[in-house]
XYZ file of C-alpha atoms in Angstrom:
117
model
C 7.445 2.100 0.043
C 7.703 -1.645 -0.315
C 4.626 -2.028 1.316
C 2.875 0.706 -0.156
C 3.137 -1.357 -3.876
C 2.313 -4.578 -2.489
C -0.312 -3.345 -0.485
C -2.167 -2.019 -4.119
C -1.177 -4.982 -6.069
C -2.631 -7.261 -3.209
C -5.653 -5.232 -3.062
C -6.582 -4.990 -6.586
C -6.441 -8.715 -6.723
C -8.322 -8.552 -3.188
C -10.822 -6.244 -3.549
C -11.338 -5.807 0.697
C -9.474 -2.550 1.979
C -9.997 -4.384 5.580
C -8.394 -7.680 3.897
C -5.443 -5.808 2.823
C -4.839 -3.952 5.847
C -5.487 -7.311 8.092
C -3.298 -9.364 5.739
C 0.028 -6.463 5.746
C -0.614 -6.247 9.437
C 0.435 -9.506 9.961
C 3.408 -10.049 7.517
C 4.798 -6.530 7.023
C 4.374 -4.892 10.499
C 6.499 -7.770 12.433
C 8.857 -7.021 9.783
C 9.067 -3.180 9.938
C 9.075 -3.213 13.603
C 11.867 -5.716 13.671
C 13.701 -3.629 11.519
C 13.307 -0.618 13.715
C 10.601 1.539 11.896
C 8.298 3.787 13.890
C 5.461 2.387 14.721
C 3.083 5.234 13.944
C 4.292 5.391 10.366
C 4.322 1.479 10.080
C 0.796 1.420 11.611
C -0.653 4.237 9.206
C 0.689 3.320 6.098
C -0.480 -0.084 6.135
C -4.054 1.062 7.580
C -4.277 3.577 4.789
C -3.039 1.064 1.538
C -6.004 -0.798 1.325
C -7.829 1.820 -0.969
C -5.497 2.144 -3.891
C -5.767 -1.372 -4.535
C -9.767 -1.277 -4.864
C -9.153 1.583 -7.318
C -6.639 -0.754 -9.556
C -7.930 -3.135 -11.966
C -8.849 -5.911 -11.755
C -11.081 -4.493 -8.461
C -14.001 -7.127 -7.172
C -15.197 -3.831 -5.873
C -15.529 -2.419 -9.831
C -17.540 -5.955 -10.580
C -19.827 -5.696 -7.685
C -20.631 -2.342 -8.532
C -20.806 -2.670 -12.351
C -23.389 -5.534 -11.793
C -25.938 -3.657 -9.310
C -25.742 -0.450 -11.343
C -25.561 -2.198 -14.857
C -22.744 -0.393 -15.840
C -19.769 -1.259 -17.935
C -16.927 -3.265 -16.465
C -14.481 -2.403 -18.707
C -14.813 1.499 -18.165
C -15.006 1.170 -14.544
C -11.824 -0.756 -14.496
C -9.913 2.109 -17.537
C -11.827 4.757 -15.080
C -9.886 3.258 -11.792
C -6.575 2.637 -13.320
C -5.344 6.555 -13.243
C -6.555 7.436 -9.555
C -6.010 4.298 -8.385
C -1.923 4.223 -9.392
C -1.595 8.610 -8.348
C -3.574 7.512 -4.582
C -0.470 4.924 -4.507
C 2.399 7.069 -5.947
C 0.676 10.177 -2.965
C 1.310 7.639 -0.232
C 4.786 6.447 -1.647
C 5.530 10.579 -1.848
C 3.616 11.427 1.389
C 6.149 8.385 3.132
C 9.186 9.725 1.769
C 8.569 13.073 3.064
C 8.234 12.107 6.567
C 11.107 9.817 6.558
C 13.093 12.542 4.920
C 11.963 15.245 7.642
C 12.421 12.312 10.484
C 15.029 9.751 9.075
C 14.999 7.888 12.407
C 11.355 6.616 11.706
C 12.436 4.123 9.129
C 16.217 3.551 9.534
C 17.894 2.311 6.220
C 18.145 -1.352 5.884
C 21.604 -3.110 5.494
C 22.892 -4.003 1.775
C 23.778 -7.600 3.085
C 21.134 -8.398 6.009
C 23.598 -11.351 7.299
C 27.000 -9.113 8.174
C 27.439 -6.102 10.337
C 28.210 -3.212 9.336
């Protein structure tokens, strides 16, 4: 779910879906797969986070498209904020459904990462 909110906030700055899901491939997957998370979920979750973040302000996408179809800016970015943030809080939900039908697909992390147990 960590992923999930970085993934938007690094694609509304962004403004690629493919940049997003290249960059968390690289720095969160090692990480989740290190940590013993499925690698199905892990996979999907980061392939499918790069489209909230066009959604949130302040989207390149929104920009691009506000300046070939001369609309407004500002009311693309107010008309993004809403779907963008309940696309993000689906995929947070939609995650915590499988892990709570499955909990071995993302195995709860330690409290203190340098002691066992």
């Amino acid at each position: 779910m960590a992923t999930t909110l970085a993934c938007a906030a690094f694609g509304a700055i962004c403004g690629s879906t493919t940049a997003t899901s290249a960059t968390f491939a690289s720095l969160a997957l090692p990480e989740m797969k290190k940590r013993g998370y499925n690698r199905s979920l892990a996979t999907a979750n980061i392939a499918g986070l790069g489209y909230p973040g066009v959604l949130i302000p302040p989207s390149v996408i929104f920009i691009v498209y506000a300046s070939i179809t001369a609309e407004s800016v500002a009311k693309l970015f107010i008309a993004g904020i809403f779907p963008g943030i309940l696309l993000m809080v689906l995929f947070m939900a939609g995650t915590w459904v499988v892990v709570a039908l499955d909990p071995k697909k993302a195995p709860p992390a330690r409290l203190f990462p340098g002691k066992k147990g």
